Tab-separated table of C-alpha atoms in Angstrom:
chain	number	residue	atom	x	y	z
J	1	MET	CA	22.651	4.453	1.500
J	2	THR	CA	20.941	6.167	4.411
J	3	THR	CA	17.495	5.480	5.816
J	4	PRO	CA	14.929	8.014	4.348
J	5	VAL	CA	14.033	10.657	6.865
J	6	THR	CA	10.446	11.048	5.831
J	7	THR	CA	7.711	8.415	5.878
J	8	PRO	CA	4.438	8.459	4.222
J	9	ALA	CA	1.715	9.009	6.683
J	10	HIS	CA	-0.127	5.694	5.919
J	11	LYS	CA	2.937	3.588	6.076
J	12	ALA	CA	4.852	2.198	9.178
J	13	PRO	CA	8.495	1.026	8.919
J	14	ARG	CA	8.925	-2.667	9.592
J	15	ARG	CA	10.343	-3.549	13.071
J	16	THR	CA	13.993	-4.139	12.455
J	17	GLY	CA	15.159	-7.816	12.983
J	18	ARG	CA	11.810	-9.178	14.123
J	19	ARG	CA	10.275	-11.051	11.309
J	20	ALA	CA	7.947	-13.039	13.671
J	21	ALA	CA	6.628	-9.808	15.145
J	22	VAL	CA	5.819	-8.531	11.620
J	23	LEU	CA	3.577	-11.566	11.062
J	24	ALA	CA	1.874	-11.370	14.332
J	25	ALA	CA	1.499	-7.615	14.568
J	26	SER	CA	-1.880	-5.860	14.373
J	27	VAL	CA	-2.875	-4.480	10.958
J	28	ALA	CA	-3.290	-1.154	12.461
J	29	LEU	CA	-0.552	1.237	11.126
J	30	ILE	CA	1.947	2.794	13.441
J	31	ALA	CA	2.791	6.342	12.665
J	32	ALA	CA	6.086	6.655	14.487
J	33	PRO	CA	9.273	4.884	13.157
J	34	MET	CA	10.586	2.052	15.351
J	35	LEU	CA	14.094	1.951	16.670
J	36	ALA	CA	16.480	-0.298	14.873
J	37	GLY	CA	19.134	-2.611	16.234
J	38	THR	CA	22.129	-4.083	14.596
J	39	ALA	CA	23.816	-7.242	15.050
J	40	THR	CA	27.668	-7.423	14.590
J	41	PRO	CA	28.641	-9.379	11.523
J	42	ALA	CA	31.055	-12.275	11.735
J	43	MET	CA	34.511	-11.412	10.497
J	44	ALA	CA	36.751	-13.780	8.463
J	45	GLU	CA	40.412	-13.982	9.349
J	46	ASP	CA	41.417	-11.565	6.525
J	47	GLY	CA	38.959	-8.945	7.193
J	48	ASN	CA	36.224	-9.827	4.711
J	49	THR	CA	32.781	-9.469	6.236
J	50	PHE	CA	30.756	-12.666	6.317
J	51	TYR	CA	27.357	-13.154	7.774
J	52	THR	CA	26.553	-16.366	9.720
J	53	SER	CA	22.858	-15.837	10.298
J	54	GLU	CA	19.609	-14.698	8.832
J	55	GLN	CA	19.140	-12.119	11.459
J	56	GLU	CA	22.497	-10.430	10.563
J	57	VAL	CA	21.577	-10.278	6.925
J	58	ILE	CA	18.170	-8.723	7.754
J	59	ASP	CA	19.844	-6.108	10.014
J	60	LEU	CA	22.199	-5.209	7.201
J	61	LEU	CA	19.571	-4.759	4.490
J	62	THR	CA	17.268	-2.824	6.757
J	63	LYS	CA	19.718	-0.089	6.794
J	64	SER	CA	20.104	0.328	3.063
J	65	SER	CA	16.648	-0.928	1.867
J	66	PRO	CA	13.949	-0.215	4.401
J	67	LEU	CA	10.585	-1.742	3.907
J	68	TYR	CA	7.158	-0.667	4.990
J	69	ALA	CA	5.026	-2.941	7.060
J	70	HIS	CA	2.132	-2.523	4.600
J	71	GLU	CA	1.996	-1.782	0.750
J	72	ALA	CA	-0.713	-0.941	-1.773
J	73	ILE	CA	-0.711	-1.249	-5.529
J	74	GLN	CA	-3.209	0.625	-7.687
J	75	GLY	CA	-4.238	-1.720	-10.363
J	76	TYR	CA	-3.955	-5.541	-10.825
J	77	PRO	CA	-0.352	-6.628	-10.172
J	78	VAL	CA	0.497	-8.525	-13.358
J	79	THR	CA	4.112	-8.977	-12.228
J	80	GLY	CA	5.558	-10.229	-9.056
J	81	GLN	CA	2.673	-12.573	-7.834
J	82	ASP	CA	3.458	-15.726	-6.127
J	83	THR	CA	2.471	-18.624	-8.478
J	84	LYS	CA	1.523	-20.842	-5.465
J	85	ARG	CA	-1.961	-21.275	-4.399
J	86	ILE	CA	-2.716	-18.704	-1.543
J	87	THR	CA	-5.706	-19.374	0.605
J	88	LEU	CA	-8.008	-17.324	2.570
J	89	GLU	CA	-7.358	-19.023	5.711
J	90	GLU	CA	-3.585	-18.322	5.437
J	91	VAL	CA	-4.073	-14.638	4.746
J	92	LYS	CA	-6.657	-14.073	7.471
J	93	LYS	CA	-4.130	-15.112	10.157
J	94	VAL	CA	-2.197	-11.869	9.425
J	95	TYR	CA	-4.688	-9.673	7.510
J	96	THR	CA	-8.322	-9.554	7.468
J	97	PRO	CA	-10.487	-8.730	4.391
J	98	ASP	CA	-12.332	-6.081	6.334
J	99	GLN	CA	-9.077	-4.266	7.287
J	100	ALA	CA	-7.906	-4.627	3.657
J	101	VAL	CA	-10.878	-2.835	2.365
J	102	THR	CA	-10.514	-0.039	4.842
J	103	ASP	CA	-6.844	0.300	3.963
J	104	ALA	CA	-7.689	0.396	0.258
J	105	GLN	CA	-10.242	3.084	0.781
J	106	LYS	CA	-7.351	5.186	2.499
J	107	TRP	CA	-4.424	4.344	0.173
J	108	LEU	CA	-6.041	3.806	-3.235
J	109	THR	CA	-8.395	5.604	-5.358
J	110	GLY	CA	-11.863	4.176	-6.508
J	111	PHE	CA	-12.706	1.970	-3.495
J	112	ASP	CA	-15.043	4.326	-1.696
J	113	SER	CA	-18.879	3.635	-1.570
J	114	THR	CA	-20.877	4.858	-4.560
J	115	SER	CA	-23.621	7.179	-3.610
J	116	GLY	CA	-27.129	5.772	-4.158
J	117	PHE	CA	-25.950	2.284	-4.960
J	118	GLU	CA	-27.050	-0.634	-2.773
J	119	ASN	CA	-23.981	-2.182	-0.974
J	120	PHE	CA	-23.719	-5.855	-1.315
J	121	GLY	CA	-20.575	-5.685	1.005
J	122	THR	CA	-17.330	-7.890	0.493
J	123	GLU	CA	-17.190	-11.196	-1.224
J	124	GLU	CA	-14.172	-13.225	0.259
J	125	ARG	CA	-12.666	-15.824	-2.171
J	126	THR	CA	-11.351	-19.054	-0.621
J	127	SER	CA	-8.029	-18.924	-2.572
J	128	SER	CA	-5.879	-17.043	-5.191
J	129	THR	CA	-7.300	-19.518	-7.846
J	130	GLU	CA	-10.752	-18.334	-7.305
J	131	ASP	CA	-10.712	-15.142	-9.206
J	132	LYS	CA	-13.777	-15.065	-11.411
J	133	ASP	CA	-17.020	-13.089	-10.715
J	134	GLN	CA	-20.604	-13.574	-12.037
J	135	TRP	CA	-20.989	-9.855	-12.169
J	136	LEU	CA	-18.249	-9.725	-14.648
J	137	GLY	CA	-19.505	-12.503	-16.964
J	138	ASN	CA	-17.267	-15.173	-14.965
J	139	TRP	CA	-14.053	-13.697	-16.486
J	140	ASP	CA	-10.840	-13.862	-14.348
J	141	ALA	CA	-9.581	-10.845	-12.519
J	142	LYS	CA	-6.508	-10.142	-14.549
J	143	THR	CA	-8.519	-9.945	-17.873
J	144	MET	CA	-11.313	-7.986	-16.349
J	145	CYS	CA	-9.008	-5.453	-14.633
J	146	GLY	CA	-7.129	-4.850	-17.901
J	147	LYS	CA	-10.304	-3.980	-19.880
J	148	PRO	CA	-10.756	-0.354	-20.873
J	149	SER	CA	-13.210	1.563	-18.779
J	150	ASP	CA	-15.338	2.407	-21.999
J	151	GLU	CA	-15.639	-1.206	-22.812
J	152	LEU	CA	-16.885	-1.997	-19.137
J	153	ALA	CA	-19.242	0.817	-19.455
J	154	ARG	CA	-20.904	-0.780	-22.515
J	155	GLN	CA	-21.566	-3.693	-20.133
J	156	ASN	CA	-22.994	-1.348	-17.559
J	157	ARG	CA	-20.033	-2.012	-15.303
J	158	LYS	CA	-17.399	0.073	-13.722
J	159	LEU	CA	-14.340	-1.660	-12.156
J	160	THR	CA	-11.427	-0.667	-9.915
J	161	CYS	CA	-8.587	-2.974	-9.108
J	162	GLY	CA	-5.736	-2.914	-6.609
J	163	PHE	CA	-3.722	-4.890	-4.147
J	164	VAL	CA	-3.129	-4.305	-0.331
J	165	GLY	CA	-0.845	-6.458	1.575
J	166	LYS	CA	1.222	-6.833	4.877
J	167	LEU	CA	4.849	-7.706	4.971
J	168	ASP	CA	5.453	-11.490	5.468
J	169	THR	CA	9.098	-12.110	4.135
J	170	GLU	CA	11.952	-9.607	4.090
J	171	TYR	CA	14.690	-9.685	1.570
J	172	PRO	CA	14.233	-13.146	0.228
J	173	THR	CA	17.065	-15.203	-1.198
J	174	MET	CA	16.696	-15.217	-5.009
J	175	GLN	CA	19.783	-17.123	-5.813
J	176	ALA	CA	23.034	-18.561	-4.230
J	177	THR	CA	26.248	-20.024	-5.354
J	178	SER	CA	27.373	-23.505	-4.460
J	179	LYS	CA	28.882	-23.888	-0.968
J	180	THR	CA	32.693	-24.276	-0.613
J	181	THR	CA	34.715	-25.411	2.281
J	182	GLY	CA	37.875	-23.339	3.086
J	183	LYS	CA	40.463	-22.555	3.081
J	184	ALA	CA	39.584	-21.255	-0.335
J	185	LYS	CA	39.553	-18.234	-2.481
J	186	LEU	CA	36.630	-17.721	-4.998
J	187	THR	CA	36.224	-15.012	-7.514
J	188	TYR	CA	32.791	-14.120	-9.009
J	189	THR	CA	31.583	-11.767	-11.666
J	190	THR	CA	28.132	-10.651	-10.620
J	191	GLN	CA	25.340	-8.638	-12.418
J	192	ALA	CA	21.681	-7.950	-12.174
J	193	SER	CA	19.695	-6.706	-15.119
J	194	VAL	CA	16.409	-5.111	-15.040
J	195	SER	CA	13.763	-5.325	-17.777
J	196	ARG	CA	10.715	-3.248	-17.017
J	197	GLU	CA	7.139	-4.045	-18.092
J	198	ASP	CA	5.393	-1.166	-19.799
J	199	ASN	CA	2.158	-0.631	-18.159
J	200	THR	CA	0.040	0.119	-21.178
J	201	THR	CA	-3.125	-1.655	-20.137
J	202	SER	CA	-5.628	0.287	-18.102
J	203	GLY	CA	-6.260	-1.249	-14.657
J	204	TRP	CA	-2.950	-3.030	-14.560
J	205	SER	CA	0.191	-2.415	-12.466
J	206	ALA	CA	3.534	-3.744	-13.712
J	207	GLY	CA	6.984	-3.734	-12.279
J	208	GLY	CA	9.478	-5.836	-14.224
J	209	LYS	CA	11.895	-8.883	-14.374
J	210	ILE	CA	15.384	-9.267	-12.859
J	211	THR	CA	17.849	-11.554	-14.466
J	212	LEU	CA	20.857	-12.245	-12.194
J	213	THR	CA	24.165	-14.017	-12.668
J	214	ALA	CA	27.218	-14.803	-10.583
J	215	THR	CA	29.903	-16.386	-12.901
J	216	PRO	CA	32.902	-18.035	-11.111
J	217	GLU	CA	36.402	-17.525	-12.339
J	218	ASN	CA	37.694	-20.416	-10.515
J	219	GLN	CA	36.131	-23.313	-8.323
J	220	GLY	CA	32.492	-22.929	-7.268
J	221	GLY	CA	29.245	-23.320	-8.902
J	222	SER	CA	27.630	-20.595	-11.010
J	223	ALA	CA	24.328	-18.929	-10.176
J	224	GLU	CA	21.750	-17.858	-12.621
J	225	GLY	CA	18.189	-17.017	-12.143
J	226	SER	CA	15.281	-14.511	-12.608
J	227	PHE	CA	12.230	-13.180	-10.763
J	228	THR	CA	9.567	-10.750	-11.349
J	229	TYR	CA	8.429	-7.943	-8.968
J	230	ASN	CA	5.875	-5.121	-8.726
J	231	GLN	CA	6.040	-1.424	-7.546
J	232	SER	CA	3.763	0.083	-4.931
J	233	THR	CA	2.328	3.546	-4.560
J	234	SER	CA	5.243	4.140	-2.181
J	235	THR	CA	7.872	3.729	-4.822
J	236	THR	CA	10.000	6.757	-5.444
J	237	ASN	CA	13.193	5.112	-6.794
J	238	LYS	CA	12.705	2.512	-9.381
J	239	TRP	CA	15.132	-0.342	-9.764
J	240	ALA	CA	17.888	-0.109	-12.268
J	241	THR	CA	20.316	-2.481	-13.808
J	242	MET	CA	23.431	-3.142	-11.802
J	243	ALA	CA	26.868	-2.893	-13.442
J	244	GLU	CA	29.020	-5.925	-13.772
J	245	GLU	CA	31.317	-6.382	-10.723
J	246	ARG	CA	34.086	-8.631	-9.654
J	247	ARG	CA	33.784	-10.066	-6.234
J	248	GLU	CA	36.317	-12.152	-4.222
J	249	ILE	CA	35.415	-14.440	-1.290
J	250	ASP	CA	38.254	-15.584	0.999
J	251	ILE	CA	36.814	-18.458	2.966
J	252	PRO	CA	38.758	-19.270	6.217
J	253	ASP	CA	39.975	-22.784	6.989
J	254	LYS	CA	37.428	-25.330	8.187
J	255	THR	CA	34.413	-23.044	7.379
J	256	THR	CA	32.015	-23.146	4.497
J	257	GLY	CA	31.138	-20.003	2.445
J	258	TRP	CA	29.060	-18.997	-0.495
J	259	LEU	CA	27.702	-15.878	-2.190
J	260	GLU	CA	23.823	-15.106	-1.819
J	261	ALA	CA	21.619	-12.693	-3.844
J	262	ARG	CA	19.090	-11.206	-1.683
J	263	ALA	CA	16.102	-9.041	-3.262
J	264	ASN	CA	15.986	-5.585	-1.970
J	265	GLY	CA	12.189	-6.094	-1.366
J	266	GLY	CA	9.737	-8.213	0.305
J	267	TRP	CA	6.866	-10.638	-0.065
J	268	TYR	CA	3.525	-9.000	0.893
J	269	THR	CA	0.495	-11.224	1.750
J	270	GLY	CA	-2.979	-9.670	1.226
J	271	TYR	CA	-5.843	-9.300	-1.312
J	272	ILE	CA	-6.446	-8.346	-4.820
J	273	LEU	CA	-9.474	-6.108	-4.470
J	274	GLN	CA	-12.006	-5.580	-7.227
J	275	LYS	CA	-14.609	-2.705	-6.543
J	276	ILE	CA	-17.525	-3.631	-8.950
J	277	ASP	CA	-20.301	-1.180	-9.633
J	278	ASP	CA	-23.528	-2.526	-11.667
J	279	THR	CA	-24.360	0.851	-13.033
J	280	ASP	CA	-27.576	-0.639	-14.524
J	281	GLY	CA	-28.738	-2.314	-11.248
J	282	LYS	CA	-27.369	0.460	-9.009
J	283	ALA	CA	-25.518	-2.046	-6.983
J	284	GLN	CA	-21.899	-2.336	-5.630
J	285	LYS	CA	-19.657	-4.827	-4.090
J	286	ILE	CA	-15.947	-5.421	-3.357
J	287	VAL	CA	-14.396	-8.906	-4.202
J	288	ALA	CA	-11.185	-9.842	-2.034
J	289	ILE	CA	-8.976	-12.420	-3.610
J	290	PRO	CA	-6.115	-13.776	-1.639
J	291	ALA	CA	-2.682	-13.029	-3.082
J	292	ARG	CA	0.988	-12.717	-2.375
J	293	VAL	CA	3.132	-10.224	-4.249
J	294	LEU	CA	7.011	-9.528	-4.401
J	295	ILE	CA	7.285	-5.751	-4.092
J	296	GLN	CA	10.519	-3.702	-4.398
J	297	ALA	CA	11.941	-1.584	-1.458
J	298	PRO	CA	10.398	1.864	-2.274
J	299	LYS	CA	13.664	3.946	-2.113
J	300	ASP	CA	16.382	1.737	-3.211
J	301	SER	CA	17.433	1.746	-6.889
J	302	ALA	CA	19.505	-1.481	-6.574
J	303	PRO	CA	17.307	-4.602	-7.066
J	304	ILE	CA	19.845	-7.140	-5.461
J	305	THR	CA	22.285	-7.191	-2.586
J	306	TRP	CA	25.016	-9.782	-2.933
J	307	VAL	CA	25.970	-11.085	0.572
J	308	LYS	CA	28.835	-13.197	1.732
J	309	ARG	CA	27.493	-16.065	3.897
J	310	GLN	CA	29.478	-18.478	6.217
J	311	SER	CA	28.726	-21.362	8.303
């Protein structure tokens, strides 16, 4: 697959092969694409392509599934969220709440200031588990973002939800077969099935679930797993189920090899934002809740890349 020629004006392509630079870079967007470098993959003795380092894998996937340095989701991300506790301190190291609000006002709808309303500013929550608000009757963010607008209007409230984040992990490993020392020949049947979540609830954004399998025909352990993901405002090519495929791995003598499933997407660290309007009291504020979401590569229809690894 070729790298897309056009780039949305509010998105900057990630810097190829520099994960540390992505974490440390300014949250200011860069309009021009960055030059890509490619590492030469290690080659097994029979001509099969193996990858011996993380950097080689990143360089490979950058070509087929480019990621943006920042992403935005309109609505509460009900799929793809990291279940671990995400703290404000962690997120602030790479992305500040003030910048997140500015970005949301550029990339999402409903986050501009309400004319004539007193602005109470931004409330920063200390972690992803602190997601309740007094203005919303101390209900959690997921529940309140999913309530219909007419129901909120009866409570003299107007609510807009979204997520903005910065790329922190490219193409995470979702599953791997057991490692086998050569000389050996392994044959696997692989498949990745996509089940989409129907976004029928107002204020929610849903991606889906991936179920993946790598079943061995001979020696070697099987790999089975699943994960959820979300789509962003940049998504133009939704993930689809991958056909069952037979893969052979010829591991050279005195080396160790395995098959690895890499998500064609990335983890984005940022904030779930709630723009709350108290229509009765003529007051407004934004709540920033730390969060981390797995977001699919915007233009690649394949959810997984199976990579041959070697050490």
